[in-house]
Short mmCIF file of C-alpha atoms in Angstrom, two decimals:
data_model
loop_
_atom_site.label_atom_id
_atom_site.label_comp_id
_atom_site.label_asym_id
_atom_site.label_seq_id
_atom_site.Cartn_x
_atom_site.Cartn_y
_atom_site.Cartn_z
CA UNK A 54 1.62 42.36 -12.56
CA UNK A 55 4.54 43.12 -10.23
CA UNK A 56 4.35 46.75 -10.24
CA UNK A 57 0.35 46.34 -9.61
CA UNK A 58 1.70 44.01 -6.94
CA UNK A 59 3.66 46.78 -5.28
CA UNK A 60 1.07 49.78 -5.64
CA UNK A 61 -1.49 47.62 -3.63
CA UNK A 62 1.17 46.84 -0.65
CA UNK A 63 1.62 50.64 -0.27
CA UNK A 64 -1.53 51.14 -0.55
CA UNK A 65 -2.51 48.50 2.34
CA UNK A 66 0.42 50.31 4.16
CA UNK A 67 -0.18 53.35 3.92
CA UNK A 68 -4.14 52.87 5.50
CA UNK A 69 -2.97 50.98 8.11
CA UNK A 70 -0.13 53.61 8.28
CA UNK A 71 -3.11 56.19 8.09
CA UNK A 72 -5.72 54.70 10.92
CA UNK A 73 -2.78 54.14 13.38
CA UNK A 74 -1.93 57.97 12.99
CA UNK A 75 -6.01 58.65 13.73
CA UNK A 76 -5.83 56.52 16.56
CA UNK A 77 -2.46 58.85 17.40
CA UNK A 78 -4.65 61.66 16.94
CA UNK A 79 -7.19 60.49 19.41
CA UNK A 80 -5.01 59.20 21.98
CA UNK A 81 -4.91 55.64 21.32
CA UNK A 82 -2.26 54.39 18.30
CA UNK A 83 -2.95 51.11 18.68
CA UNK A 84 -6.56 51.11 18.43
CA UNK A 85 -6.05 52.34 15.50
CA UNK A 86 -3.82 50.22 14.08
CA UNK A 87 -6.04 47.13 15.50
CA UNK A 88 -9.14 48.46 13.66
CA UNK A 89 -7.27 49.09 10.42
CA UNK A 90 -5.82 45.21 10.60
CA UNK A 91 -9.34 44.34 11.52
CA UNK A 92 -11.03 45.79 8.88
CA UNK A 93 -8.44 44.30 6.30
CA UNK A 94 -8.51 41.02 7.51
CA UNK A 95 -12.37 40.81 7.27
CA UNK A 96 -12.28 42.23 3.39
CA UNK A 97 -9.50 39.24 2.46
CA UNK A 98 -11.96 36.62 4.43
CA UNK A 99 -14.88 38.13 2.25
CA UNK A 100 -12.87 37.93 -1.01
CA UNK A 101 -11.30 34.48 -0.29
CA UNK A 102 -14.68 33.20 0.10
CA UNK A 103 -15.83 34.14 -2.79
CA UNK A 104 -12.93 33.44 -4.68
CA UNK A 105 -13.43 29.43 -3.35
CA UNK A 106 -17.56 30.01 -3.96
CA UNK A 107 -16.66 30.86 -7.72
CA UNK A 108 -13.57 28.59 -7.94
CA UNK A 109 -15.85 25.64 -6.89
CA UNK A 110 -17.85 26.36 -9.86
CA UNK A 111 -16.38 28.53 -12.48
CA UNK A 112 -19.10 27.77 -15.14
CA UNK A 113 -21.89 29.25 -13.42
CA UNK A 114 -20.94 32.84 -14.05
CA UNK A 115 -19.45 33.50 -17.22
CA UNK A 116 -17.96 36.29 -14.91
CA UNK A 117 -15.39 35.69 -12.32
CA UNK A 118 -16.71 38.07 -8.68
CA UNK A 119 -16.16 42.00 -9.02
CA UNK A 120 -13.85 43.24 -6.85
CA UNK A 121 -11.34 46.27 -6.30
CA UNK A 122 -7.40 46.56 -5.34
CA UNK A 123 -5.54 43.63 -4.90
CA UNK A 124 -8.73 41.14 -5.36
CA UNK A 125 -9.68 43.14 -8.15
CA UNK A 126 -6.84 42.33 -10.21
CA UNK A 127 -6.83 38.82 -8.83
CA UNK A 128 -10.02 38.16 -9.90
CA UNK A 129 -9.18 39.71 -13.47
CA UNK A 130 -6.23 37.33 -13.91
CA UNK A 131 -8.20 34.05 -12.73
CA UNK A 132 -10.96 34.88 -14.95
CA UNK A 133 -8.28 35.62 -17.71
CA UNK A 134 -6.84 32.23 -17.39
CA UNK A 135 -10.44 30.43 -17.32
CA UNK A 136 -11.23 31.93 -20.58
CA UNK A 137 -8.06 30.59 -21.73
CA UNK A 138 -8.48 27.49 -20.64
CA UNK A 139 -12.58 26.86 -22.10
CA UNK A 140 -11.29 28.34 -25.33
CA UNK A 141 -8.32 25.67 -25.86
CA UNK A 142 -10.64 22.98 -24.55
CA UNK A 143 -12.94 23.77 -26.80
CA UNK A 144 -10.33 23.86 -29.75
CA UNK A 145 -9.01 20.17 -28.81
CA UNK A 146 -12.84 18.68 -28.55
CA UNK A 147 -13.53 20.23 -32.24
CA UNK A 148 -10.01 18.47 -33.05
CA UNK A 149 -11.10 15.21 -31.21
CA UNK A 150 -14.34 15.17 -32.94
CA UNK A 151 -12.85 15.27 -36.38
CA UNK A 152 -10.65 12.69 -35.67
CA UNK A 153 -13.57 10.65 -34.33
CA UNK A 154 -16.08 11.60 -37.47
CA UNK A 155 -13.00 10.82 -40.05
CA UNK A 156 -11.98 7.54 -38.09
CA UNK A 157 -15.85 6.53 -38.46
CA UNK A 158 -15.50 7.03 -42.13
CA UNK A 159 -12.88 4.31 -42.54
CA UNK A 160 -13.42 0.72 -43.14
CA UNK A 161 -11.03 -0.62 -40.28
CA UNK A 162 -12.17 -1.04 -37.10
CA UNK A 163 -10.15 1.29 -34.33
CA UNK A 164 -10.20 0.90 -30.68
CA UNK A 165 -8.19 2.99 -28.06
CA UNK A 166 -8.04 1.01 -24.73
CA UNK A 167 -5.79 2.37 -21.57
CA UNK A 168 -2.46 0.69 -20.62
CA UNK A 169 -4.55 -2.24 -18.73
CA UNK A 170 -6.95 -2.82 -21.98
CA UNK A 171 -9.82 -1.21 -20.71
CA UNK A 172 -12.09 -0.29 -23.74
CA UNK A 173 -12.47 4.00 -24.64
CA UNK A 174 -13.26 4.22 -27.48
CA UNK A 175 -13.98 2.45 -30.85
CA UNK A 176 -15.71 3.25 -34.37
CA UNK A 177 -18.46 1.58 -36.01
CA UNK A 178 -16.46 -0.77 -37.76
CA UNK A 179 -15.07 -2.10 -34.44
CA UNK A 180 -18.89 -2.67 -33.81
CA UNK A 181 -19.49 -4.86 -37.09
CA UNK A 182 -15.76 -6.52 -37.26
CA UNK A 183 -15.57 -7.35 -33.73
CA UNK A 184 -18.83 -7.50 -31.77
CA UNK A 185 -18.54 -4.59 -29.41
CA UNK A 186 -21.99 -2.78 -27.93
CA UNK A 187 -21.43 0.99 -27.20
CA UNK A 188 -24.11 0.77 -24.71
CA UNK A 189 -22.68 -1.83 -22.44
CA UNK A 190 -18.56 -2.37 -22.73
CA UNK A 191 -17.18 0.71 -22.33
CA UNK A 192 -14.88 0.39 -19.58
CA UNK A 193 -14.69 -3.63 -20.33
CA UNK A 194 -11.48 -4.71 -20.71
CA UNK A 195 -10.37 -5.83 -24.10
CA UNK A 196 -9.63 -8.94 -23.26
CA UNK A 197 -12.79 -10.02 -21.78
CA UNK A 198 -14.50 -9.32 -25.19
CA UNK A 199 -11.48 -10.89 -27.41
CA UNK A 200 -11.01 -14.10 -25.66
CA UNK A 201 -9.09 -15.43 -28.17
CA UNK A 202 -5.89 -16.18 -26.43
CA UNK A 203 -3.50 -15.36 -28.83
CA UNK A 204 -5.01 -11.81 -28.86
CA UNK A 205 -4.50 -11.32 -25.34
CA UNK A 206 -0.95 -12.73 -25.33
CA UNK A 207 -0.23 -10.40 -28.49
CA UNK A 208 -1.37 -7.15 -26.38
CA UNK A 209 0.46 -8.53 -23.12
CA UNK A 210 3.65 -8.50 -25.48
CA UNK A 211 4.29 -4.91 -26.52
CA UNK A 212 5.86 -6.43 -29.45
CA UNK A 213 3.99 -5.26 -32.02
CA UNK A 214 6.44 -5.34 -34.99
CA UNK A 215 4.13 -7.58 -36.66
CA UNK A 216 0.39 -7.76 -37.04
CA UNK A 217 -1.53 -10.80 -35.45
CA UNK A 218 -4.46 -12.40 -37.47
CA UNK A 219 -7.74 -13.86 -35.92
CA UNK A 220 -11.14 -14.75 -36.32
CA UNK A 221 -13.64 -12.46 -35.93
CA UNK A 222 -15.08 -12.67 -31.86
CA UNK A 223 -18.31 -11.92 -33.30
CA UNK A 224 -18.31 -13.47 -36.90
CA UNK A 225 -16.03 -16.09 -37.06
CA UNK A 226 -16.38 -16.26 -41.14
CA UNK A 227 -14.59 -13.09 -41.26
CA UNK A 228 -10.87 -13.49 -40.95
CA UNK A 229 -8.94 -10.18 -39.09
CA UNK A 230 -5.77 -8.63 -38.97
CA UNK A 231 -4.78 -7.09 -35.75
CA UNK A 232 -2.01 -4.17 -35.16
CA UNK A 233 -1.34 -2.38 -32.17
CA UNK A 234 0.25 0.78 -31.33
CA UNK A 235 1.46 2.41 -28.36
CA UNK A 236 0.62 5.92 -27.50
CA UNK A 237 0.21 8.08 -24.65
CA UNK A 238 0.60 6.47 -20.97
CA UNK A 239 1.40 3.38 -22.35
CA UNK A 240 -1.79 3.46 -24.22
CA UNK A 241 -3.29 1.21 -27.14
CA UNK A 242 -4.36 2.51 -30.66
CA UNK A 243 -5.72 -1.18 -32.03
CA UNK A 244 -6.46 -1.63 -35.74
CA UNK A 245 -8.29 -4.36 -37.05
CA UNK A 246 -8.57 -4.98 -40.72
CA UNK A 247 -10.88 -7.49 -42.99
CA UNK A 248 -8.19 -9.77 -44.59
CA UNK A 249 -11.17 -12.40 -45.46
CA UNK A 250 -10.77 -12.45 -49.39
CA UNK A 251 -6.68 -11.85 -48.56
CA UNK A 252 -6.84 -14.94 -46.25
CA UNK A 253 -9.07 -17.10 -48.70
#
C-alpha cells in the first residue's frame, strides 16, 4: 500500500510537472500548471462524491465505484474491508442464532435486559414462567413487568452471589428461582428456574 502510495504521487507530479512544461512550451507556465491543478482537483471532487454516494449505502452495489490511480486502489481497499466486515457479521448472527435456537430448547426461562433493565431478549420459557408478550414489551423495563419488589431490589443490588426466589408474575402457583449475571456493559443475563415441586 505504501509503495502504491508513492507511485501515484509521482505520477500526480509528474502531470502537473508535464502540463506546466506545455504551458512553458506555449509561452505561458502557469497556465499550464493552473489547468493541470484544475483538472485534478475536479477528478478528486468526482471520486469523493462517489465515494460518499456509495459509502452512504454500501449494500446497494455489491461493488464498490470503478475507478483508476489513486481512487482506484482506494476504492479496492474500502470494498476489501466491506466484504470483511458482511462476512464476520454474518458469522456472529449464525453464532447468535444458535445460541438463541439452543437457549429456546431449554426449560429455564432466559432474559438479557441492558444495564437499566430494559427487556432484549427472552426465550419461550420466559414467556410461560413469567408472563412476557414478544409483541408488546420489548424495550419495557424489567421491572415494570416483575413488580415484585424484592425482584427489583435484587437486580438494583449487583449482588448476585445468591439466587432470589419468587412467585411467578404471571402464575402465581408456580414458585421461581431467579439468578442474575452480569455481562457486557454492565448487562443482565437473568435465569429463572421452576423450583415448584423443590419449593413444595
Amino acid at each position: 500500500m505504501q509503495h502504491n502510495w508513492s507511485r501515484h504521487v509521482r505520477l500526480i507530479i509528474s502531470g502537473i510537472i508535464g502540463a506546466t512544461l506545455i504551458g512553458l512550451y506555449f509561452g505561458s507556465p502557469v497556465y499550464g500548471f493552473t489547468f493541470a491543478v484544475a483538472v485534478y482537483l475536479w477528478w478528486t471532487l468526482k471520486q469523493i462524491g462517489r465515494l460518499y454516494k456509495w459509502l452512504g449505502n454500501p449494500n446497494a452495489s455489491e461493488q464498490a465505484p470503478q475507478s483508476v490511480g489513486l481512487w482506484g486502489d482506494i476504492f479496492d481497499y474500502l470494498h476489501k474491508l466491506h466484504q470483511t466486515h458482511l462476512t464476520t457479521q454474518d458469522r456472529l448472527r449464525a453464532q447468535i442464532n444458535r445460541v438463541q435456537e439452543s437457549t429456546n430448547a431449554m426449560r429455564d426461562g432466559v432474559v438479557m435486559t441492558d444495564h437499566r433493565g430494559a427487556m432484549e431478549w427472552w426465550n419461550g420459557s420466559a414467556e410461560y414462567l413469567l408472563g412476557f408478550r414478544r409483541t408488546t414489551d420489548h424495550g419495557q423495563l424489567i421491572h415494570n413487568l416483575i413488580r415484585t419488589p424484592a425482584f427489583k431490589s435484587y437486580f438494583d443490588s449487583r449482588n448476585y452471589r445468591e439466587p432470589l426466589e419468587i412467585h411467578s408474575p404471571a402464575k402465581p402457583h408456580i414458585h421461581l428461582q431467579i439468578q442474575i449475571s452480569l455481562f457486557g456493559d454492565d448487562d443482565r443475563l437473568i435465569v429463572a428456574k421452576d423450583v415448584t415441586r423443590l419449593y413444595q
